[in-house]
Coordinates of C-alpha atoms in Angstrom, one line a residue:
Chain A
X1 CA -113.9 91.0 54.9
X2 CA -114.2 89.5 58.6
X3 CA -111.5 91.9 59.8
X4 CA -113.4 94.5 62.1
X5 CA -115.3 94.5 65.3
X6 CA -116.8 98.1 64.9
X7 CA -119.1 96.7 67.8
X8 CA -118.5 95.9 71.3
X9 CA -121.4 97.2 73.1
X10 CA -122.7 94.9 76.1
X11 CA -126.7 95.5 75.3
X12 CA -125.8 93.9 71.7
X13 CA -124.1 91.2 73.2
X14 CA -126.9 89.9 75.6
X15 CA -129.5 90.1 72.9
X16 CA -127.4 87.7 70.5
X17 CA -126.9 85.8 73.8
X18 CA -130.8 84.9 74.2
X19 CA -131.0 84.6 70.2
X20 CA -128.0 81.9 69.5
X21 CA -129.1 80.4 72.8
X22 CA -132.7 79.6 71.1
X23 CA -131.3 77.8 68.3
X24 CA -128.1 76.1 69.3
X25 CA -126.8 72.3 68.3
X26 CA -124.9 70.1 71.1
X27 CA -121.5 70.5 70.3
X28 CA -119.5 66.6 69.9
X29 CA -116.3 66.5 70.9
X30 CA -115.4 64.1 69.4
X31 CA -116.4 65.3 65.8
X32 CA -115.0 68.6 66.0
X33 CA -111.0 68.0 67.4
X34 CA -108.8 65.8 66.2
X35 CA -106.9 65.4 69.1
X36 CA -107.7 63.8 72.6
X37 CA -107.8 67.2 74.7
X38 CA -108.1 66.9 78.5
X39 CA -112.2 67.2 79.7
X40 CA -111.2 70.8 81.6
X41 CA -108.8 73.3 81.4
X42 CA -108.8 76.4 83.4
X43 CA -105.7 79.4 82.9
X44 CA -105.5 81.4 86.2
X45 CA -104.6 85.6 86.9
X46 CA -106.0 86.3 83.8
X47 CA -107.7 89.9 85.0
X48 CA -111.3 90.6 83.9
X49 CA -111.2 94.4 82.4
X50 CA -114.1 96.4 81.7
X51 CA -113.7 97.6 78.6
X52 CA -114.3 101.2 77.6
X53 CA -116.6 101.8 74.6
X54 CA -115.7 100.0 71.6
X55 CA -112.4 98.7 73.1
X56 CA -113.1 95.4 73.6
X57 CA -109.8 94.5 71.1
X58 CA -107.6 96.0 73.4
X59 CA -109.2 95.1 76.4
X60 CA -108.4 91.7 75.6
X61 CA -105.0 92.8 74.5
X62 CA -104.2 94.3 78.1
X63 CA -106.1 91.5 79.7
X64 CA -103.4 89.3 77.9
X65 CA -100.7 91.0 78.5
X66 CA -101.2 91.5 82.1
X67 CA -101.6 87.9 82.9
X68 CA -98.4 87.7 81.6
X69 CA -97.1 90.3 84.1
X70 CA -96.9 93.5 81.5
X71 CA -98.0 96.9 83.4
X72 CA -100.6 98.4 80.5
X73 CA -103.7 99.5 80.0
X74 CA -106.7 99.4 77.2
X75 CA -106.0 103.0 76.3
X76 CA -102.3 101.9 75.6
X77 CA -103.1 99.2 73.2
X78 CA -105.6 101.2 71.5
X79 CA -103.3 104.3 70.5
X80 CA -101.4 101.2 68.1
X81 CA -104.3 99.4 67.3
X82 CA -107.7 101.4 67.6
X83 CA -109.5 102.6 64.2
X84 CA -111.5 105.6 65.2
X85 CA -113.2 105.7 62.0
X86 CA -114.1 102.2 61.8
X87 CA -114.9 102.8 65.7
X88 CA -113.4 98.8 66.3
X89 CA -110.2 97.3 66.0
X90 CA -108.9 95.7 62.9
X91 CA -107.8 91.9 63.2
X92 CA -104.4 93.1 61.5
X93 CA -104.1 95.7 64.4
X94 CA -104.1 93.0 66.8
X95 CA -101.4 90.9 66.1
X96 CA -99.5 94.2 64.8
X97 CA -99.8 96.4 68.1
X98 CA -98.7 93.0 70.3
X99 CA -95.8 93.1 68.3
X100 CA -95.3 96.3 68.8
X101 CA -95.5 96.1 72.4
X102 CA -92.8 93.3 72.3
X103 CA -95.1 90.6 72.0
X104 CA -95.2 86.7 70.2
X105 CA -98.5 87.6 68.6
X106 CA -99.9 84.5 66.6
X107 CA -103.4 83.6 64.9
X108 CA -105.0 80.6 64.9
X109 CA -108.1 79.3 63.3
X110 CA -109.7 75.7 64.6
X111 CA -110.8 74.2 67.9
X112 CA -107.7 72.5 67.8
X113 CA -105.5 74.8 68.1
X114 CA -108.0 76.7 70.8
X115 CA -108.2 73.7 72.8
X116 CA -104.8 72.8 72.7
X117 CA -103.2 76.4 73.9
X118 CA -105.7 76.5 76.6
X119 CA -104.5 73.3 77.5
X120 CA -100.9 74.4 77.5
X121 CA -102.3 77.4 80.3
X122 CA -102.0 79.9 76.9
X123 CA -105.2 82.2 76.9
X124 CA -106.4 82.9 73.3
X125 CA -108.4 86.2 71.8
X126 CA -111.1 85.0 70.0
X127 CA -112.8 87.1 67.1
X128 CA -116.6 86.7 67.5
X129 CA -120.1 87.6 65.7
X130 CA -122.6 87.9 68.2
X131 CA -124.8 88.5 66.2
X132 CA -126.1 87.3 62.9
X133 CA -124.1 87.4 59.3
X134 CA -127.1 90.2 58.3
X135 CA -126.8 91.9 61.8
X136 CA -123.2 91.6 63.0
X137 CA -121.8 92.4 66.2
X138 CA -118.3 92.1 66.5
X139 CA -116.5 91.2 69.5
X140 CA -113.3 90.2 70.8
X141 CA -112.8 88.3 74.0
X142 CA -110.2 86.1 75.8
X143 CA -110.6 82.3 76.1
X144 CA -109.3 81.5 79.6
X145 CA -111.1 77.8 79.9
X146 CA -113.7 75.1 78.6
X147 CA -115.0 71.8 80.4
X148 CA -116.1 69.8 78.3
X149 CA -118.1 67.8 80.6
X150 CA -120.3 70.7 81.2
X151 CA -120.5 71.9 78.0
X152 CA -118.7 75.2 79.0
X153 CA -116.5 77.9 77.4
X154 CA -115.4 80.2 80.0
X155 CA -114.2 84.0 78.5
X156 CA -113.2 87.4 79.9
X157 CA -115.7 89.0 77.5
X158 CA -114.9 93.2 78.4
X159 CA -116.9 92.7 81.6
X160 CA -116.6 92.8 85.1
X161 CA -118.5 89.1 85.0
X162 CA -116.6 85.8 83.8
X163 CA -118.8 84.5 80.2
X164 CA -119.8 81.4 80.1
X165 CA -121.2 80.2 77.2
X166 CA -121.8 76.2 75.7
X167 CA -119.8 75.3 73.3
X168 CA -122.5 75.2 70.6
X169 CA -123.0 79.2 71.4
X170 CA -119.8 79.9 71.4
X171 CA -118.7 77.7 68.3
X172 CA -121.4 79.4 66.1
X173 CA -120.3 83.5 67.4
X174 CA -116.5 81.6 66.4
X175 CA -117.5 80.6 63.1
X176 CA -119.1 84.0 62.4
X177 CA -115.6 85.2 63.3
X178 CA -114.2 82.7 60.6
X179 CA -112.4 81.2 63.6
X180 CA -110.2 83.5 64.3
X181 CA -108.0 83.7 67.3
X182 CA -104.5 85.2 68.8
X183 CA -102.6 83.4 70.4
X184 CA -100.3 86.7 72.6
X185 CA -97.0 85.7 74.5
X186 CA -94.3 87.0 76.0
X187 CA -91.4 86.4 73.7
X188 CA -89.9 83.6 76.0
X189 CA -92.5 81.3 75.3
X190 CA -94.0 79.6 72.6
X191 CA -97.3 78.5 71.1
X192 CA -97.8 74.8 71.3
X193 CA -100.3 74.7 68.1
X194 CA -98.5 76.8 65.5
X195 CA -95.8 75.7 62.7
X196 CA -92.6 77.0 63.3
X197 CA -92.2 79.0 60.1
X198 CA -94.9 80.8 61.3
X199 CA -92.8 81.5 64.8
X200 CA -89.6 82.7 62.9
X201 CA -92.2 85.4 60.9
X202 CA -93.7 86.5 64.3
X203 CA -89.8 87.0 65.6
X204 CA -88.7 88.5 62.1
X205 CA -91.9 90.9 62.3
X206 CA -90.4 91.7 66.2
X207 CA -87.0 92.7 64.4
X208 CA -89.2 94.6 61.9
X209 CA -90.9 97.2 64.7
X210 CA -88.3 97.4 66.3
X211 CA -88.3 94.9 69.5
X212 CA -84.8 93.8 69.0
X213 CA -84.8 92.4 72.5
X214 CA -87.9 90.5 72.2
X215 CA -86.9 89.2 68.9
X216 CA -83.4 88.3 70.2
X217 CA -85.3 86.2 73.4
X218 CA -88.0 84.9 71.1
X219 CA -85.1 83.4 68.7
X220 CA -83.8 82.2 71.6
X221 CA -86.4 80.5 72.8
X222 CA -87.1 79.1 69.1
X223 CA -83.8 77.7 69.2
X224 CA -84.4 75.8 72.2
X225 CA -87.2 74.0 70.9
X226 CA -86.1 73.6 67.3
X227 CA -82.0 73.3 67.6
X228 CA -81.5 72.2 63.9
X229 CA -82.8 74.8 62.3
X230 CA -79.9 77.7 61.3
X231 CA -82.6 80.1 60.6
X232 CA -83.3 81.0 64.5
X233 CA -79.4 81.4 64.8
X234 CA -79.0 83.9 62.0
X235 CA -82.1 85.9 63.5
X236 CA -80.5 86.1 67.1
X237 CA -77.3 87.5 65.2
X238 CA -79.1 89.8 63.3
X239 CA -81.7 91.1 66.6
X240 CA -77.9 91.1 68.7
X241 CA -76.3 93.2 65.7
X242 CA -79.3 95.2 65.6
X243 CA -78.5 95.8 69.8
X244 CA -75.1 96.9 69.1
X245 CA -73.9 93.4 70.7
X246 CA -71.4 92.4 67.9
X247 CA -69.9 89.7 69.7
X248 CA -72.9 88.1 70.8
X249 CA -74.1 88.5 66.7
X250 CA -70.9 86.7 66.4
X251 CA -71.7 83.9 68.3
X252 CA -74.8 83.2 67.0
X253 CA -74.1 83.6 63.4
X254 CA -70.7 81.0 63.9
X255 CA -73.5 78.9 65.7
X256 CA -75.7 79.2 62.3
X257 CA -72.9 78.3 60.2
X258 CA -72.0 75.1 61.8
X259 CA -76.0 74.1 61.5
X260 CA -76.1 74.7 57.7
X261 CA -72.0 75.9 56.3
X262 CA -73.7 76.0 52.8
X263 CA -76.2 79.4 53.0
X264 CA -74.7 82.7 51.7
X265 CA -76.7 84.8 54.0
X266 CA -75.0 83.6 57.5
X267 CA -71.5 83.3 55.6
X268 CA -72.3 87.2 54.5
X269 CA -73.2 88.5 58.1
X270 CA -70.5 86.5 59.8
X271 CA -68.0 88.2 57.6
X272 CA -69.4 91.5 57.9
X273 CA -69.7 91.4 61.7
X274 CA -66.3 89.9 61.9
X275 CA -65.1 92.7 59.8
X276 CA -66.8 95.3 61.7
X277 CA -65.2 93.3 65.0
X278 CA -62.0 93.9 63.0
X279 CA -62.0 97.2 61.7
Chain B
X1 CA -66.0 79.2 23.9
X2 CA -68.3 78.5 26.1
X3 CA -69.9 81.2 25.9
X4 CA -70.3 81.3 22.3
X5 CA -72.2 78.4 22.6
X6 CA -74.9 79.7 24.7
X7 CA -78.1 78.8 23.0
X8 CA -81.1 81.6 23.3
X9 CA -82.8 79.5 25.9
X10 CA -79.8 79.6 27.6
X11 CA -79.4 83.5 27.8
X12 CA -83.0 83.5 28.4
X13 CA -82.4 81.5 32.0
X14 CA -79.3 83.2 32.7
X15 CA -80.8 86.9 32.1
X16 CA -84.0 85.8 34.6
X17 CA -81.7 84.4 37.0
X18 CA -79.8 87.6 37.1
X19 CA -82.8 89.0 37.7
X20 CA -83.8 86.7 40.4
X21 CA -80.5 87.6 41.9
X22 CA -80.8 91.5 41.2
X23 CA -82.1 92.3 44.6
X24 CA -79.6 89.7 46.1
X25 CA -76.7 91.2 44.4
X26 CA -77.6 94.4 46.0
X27 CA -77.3 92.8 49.6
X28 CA -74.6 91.0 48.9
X29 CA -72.2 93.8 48.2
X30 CA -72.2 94.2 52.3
X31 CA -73.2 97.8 52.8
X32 CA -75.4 96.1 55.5
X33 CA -76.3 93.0 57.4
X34 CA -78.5 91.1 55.4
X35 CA -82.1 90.4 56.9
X36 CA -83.8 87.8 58.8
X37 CA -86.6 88.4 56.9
X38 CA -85.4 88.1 53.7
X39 CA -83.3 85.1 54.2
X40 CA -87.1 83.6 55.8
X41 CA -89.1 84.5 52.9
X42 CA -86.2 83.2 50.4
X43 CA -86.1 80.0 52.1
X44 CA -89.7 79.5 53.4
X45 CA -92.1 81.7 52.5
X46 CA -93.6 84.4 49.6
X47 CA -93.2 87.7 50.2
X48 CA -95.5 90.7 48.9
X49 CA -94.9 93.2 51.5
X50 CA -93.4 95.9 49.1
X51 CA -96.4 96.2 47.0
X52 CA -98.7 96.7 49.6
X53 CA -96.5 99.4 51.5
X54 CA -96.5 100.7 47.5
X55 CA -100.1 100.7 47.4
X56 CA -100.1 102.8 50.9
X57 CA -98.2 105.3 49.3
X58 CA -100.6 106.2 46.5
X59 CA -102.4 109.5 47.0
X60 CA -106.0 108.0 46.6
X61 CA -105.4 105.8 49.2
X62 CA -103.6 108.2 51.2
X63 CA -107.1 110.0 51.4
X64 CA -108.7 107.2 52.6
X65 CA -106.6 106.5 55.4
X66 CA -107.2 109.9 56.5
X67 CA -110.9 109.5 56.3
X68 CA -110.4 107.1 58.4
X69 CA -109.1 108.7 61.2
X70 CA -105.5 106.7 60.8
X71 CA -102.3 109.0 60.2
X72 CA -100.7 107.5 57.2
X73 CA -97.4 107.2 58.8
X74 CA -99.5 104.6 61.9
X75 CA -101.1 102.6 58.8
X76 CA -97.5 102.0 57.3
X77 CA -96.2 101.6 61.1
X78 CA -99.6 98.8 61.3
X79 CA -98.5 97.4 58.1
X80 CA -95.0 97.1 59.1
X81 CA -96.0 95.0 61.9
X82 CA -97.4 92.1 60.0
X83 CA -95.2 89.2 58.9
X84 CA -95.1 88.4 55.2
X85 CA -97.3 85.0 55.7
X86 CA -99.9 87.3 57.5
X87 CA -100.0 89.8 54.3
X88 CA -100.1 86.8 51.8
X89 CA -103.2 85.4 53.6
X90 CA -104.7 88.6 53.9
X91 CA -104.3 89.2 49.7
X92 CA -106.2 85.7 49.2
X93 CA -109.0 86.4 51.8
X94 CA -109.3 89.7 50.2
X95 CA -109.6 88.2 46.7
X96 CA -112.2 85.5 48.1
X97 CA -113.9 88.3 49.7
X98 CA -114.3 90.9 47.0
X99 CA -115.8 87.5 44.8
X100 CA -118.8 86.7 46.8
X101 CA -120.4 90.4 47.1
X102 CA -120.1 89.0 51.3
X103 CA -122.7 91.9 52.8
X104 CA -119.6 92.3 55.4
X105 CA -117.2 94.1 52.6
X106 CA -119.1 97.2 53.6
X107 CA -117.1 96.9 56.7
X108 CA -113.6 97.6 55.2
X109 CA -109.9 97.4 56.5
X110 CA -107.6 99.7 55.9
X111 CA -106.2 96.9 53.4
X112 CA -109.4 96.2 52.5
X113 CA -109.5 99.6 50.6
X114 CA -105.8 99.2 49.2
X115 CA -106.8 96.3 47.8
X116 CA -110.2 95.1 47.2
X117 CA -110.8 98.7 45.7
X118 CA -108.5 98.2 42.8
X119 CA -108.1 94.6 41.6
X120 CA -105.8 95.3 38.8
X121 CA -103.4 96.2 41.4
X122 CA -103.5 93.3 43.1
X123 CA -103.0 91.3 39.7
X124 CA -100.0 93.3 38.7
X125 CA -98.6 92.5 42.3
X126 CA -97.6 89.1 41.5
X127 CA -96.5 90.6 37.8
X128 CA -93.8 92.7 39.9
X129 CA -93.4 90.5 42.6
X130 CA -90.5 88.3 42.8
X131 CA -91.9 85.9 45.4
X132 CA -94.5 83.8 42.5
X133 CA -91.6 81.1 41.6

């Protein structure tokens, strides 16, 4: 199970560096995406964090969430996601403590998808093996840009220092990592690469901890982008019912109904909200 | 009359559909709103969240979270944060995993132990589990 980083420690990390380096393929462009991304993308204000000992999940967390203008700090993302035992950070404590904080927290898995949210100015975790499959080292880091031109990947890696690393390195650390990555938003926008059923889980799984207000603006936002679907309507009412905002519940759920008049569940709400508006 | 005619084919449908609709008919008596989530996994996805959060409440695996270093209550709070498509994936990783003997299962999850530790649990999931249509 690919799941844990128990190992973030910098020495560990130069010494795969110099190993990978020795053996590494080009990477072709060409063969890998299936889509024509742009040669370069860099994402500005993403802050480089030096991580404390075997935080380097939520030092990318933090690094994250303070591009996007949150105040928090390694040691606050590690009291919901850290695994003392395990001394790393389970990939399911990733995405569950963004949520917790009130964030869109989505995985992706190909270059795709990487290339593409970097693209769209999105930085992306990234779950990596430094090392070998017999002698892993575990490490999370934050994509911030590639160019492909010059065969770079550019990560804030836990360090003081910008990564750079060619694509071939960093494609085989990736793989070791099954290609996992997080894509970690503020709640008003969106991924660009993920499936919207996957979006409504993300904002159901905000109503779920708790983050009624980031679910509510995330269902918002989802509505924006997919108007036709009732579902992001009936999660807004429920989030807004959840707020104590009955009217605005209202709204949305009558919103809902007129998008699909034939499902029990928004007929069910809307009668109970209106009967609570009633009563 | 119509009724009477019901054939035992037909009583067999109509006694799984009631069961189908057990946990709706709950819902739909409005003590409550009824959930994004539900209406989400009903209409486009599986959901196998209970038996996991079941599984986090045995007493074995209550020790192990604790061996961990992880108060039970923060595993069920880390659980809880996870959308239903997220635990589905991790159930099918987690049964490709535990098949190839992968040197990396010594590095377990939290989930890893509720589930990779006790396959026949993870079998009678889908046996309790309304979600397998």
């Amino acid at each position: 199970m690919r799941a844990l980083a128990p190992l973030c420690t910098r020495l560990a990390c130069l010494l795969a560096l110099c190993w990978l380096a020795a053996c590494a393929q080009p990477f072709e462009p060409d063969e890998r995406l299936s889509f024509d991304a742009p040669t370069r993308a860099q994402i500005t204000g993403v802050p480089l964090i030096q991580q404390e000992d075997f935080f380097c999940g939520p030092a990318s967390i933090a690094m994250v969430m303070q591009w996007a203008g949150a105040e928090i700090t390694q040691q606050d993302v590690a009291a919901l996601a850290f695994n003392p035992g395990a001394g790393g950070t389970y990939l399911a404590d990733m995405i569950g403590s963004s949520r917790r904080l009130g964030q869109l927290a989505l995985q992706i898995n190909d270059f795709d998808q990487l290339l593409a949210e970097v693209t769209a100015g999105h930085p992306v975790i990234v779950f990596q093996n430094l090392g070998l499959g017999v002698f892993p080292v575990w490490h999370y880091g934050v994509v911030t840009g590639y160019d492909l031109a010059k065969d770079e990947v550019y990560l804030n890696s836990g360090q003081l220092d910008q990564m750079v690393m060619a694509f071939a390195v960093f494609e085989r650390t990736w793989r070791r990592g099954d290609y996992w990555g997080l894509v970690v938003l503020p709640p008003d926008q969106l991924p660009v690469s993920v499936r919207e059923a996957d979006v409504l889980s993300a904002a159901a799984a905000l109503e779920r901890v708790g983050q009624y207000q980031a679910a509510a603006t995330l269902y918002e936002t989802g509505a924006a982008k997919w108007p036709a679907n009732w579902l992001w309507q009936f999660g807004l009412g429920n989030a807004r019912y959840a707020m104590g905002d009955l009217r605005g519940a209202r709204r949305a759920l009558r919103r809902a109904r007129t998008l699909d008049p034939s499902i029990p569940e928004v007929r069910a709400n809307l009668a109970f909200v209106d009967g609570e508006l009633a009563g | 009359m119509g009724f009477l005619n019901l054939s035992k084919k037909g009583i067999a449908i109509a006694l799984s559909a009631q069961m189908v609709l057990a946990t709706q008919a709950v819902t739909m008596a409005q003590a409550e709103m009824l959930g994004t989530d539900q209406a989400i996994s009903k209409y486009t996805a599986l959901a196998n969240r209970n038996a996991l959060m079941d599984e986090i409440q045995r007493e074995d695996v209550q020790a192990e979270i604790i061996a961990m270093g992880v108060d039970p209550a923060e595993a069920e709070a880390r659980l809880a944060a996870l959308s239903d498509a997220e635990i589905a994936t991790m159930l099918t990783q987690m049964e490709n995993d535990s098949a190839g003997a992968d040197i990396l299962g010594t590095l377990f999850t939290v989930f890893v132990i509720l589930l990779v530790t006790d396959l026949l649990c993870f079998t009678r999931f889908f046996n309790f589990t309304r979600c397998v249509r």
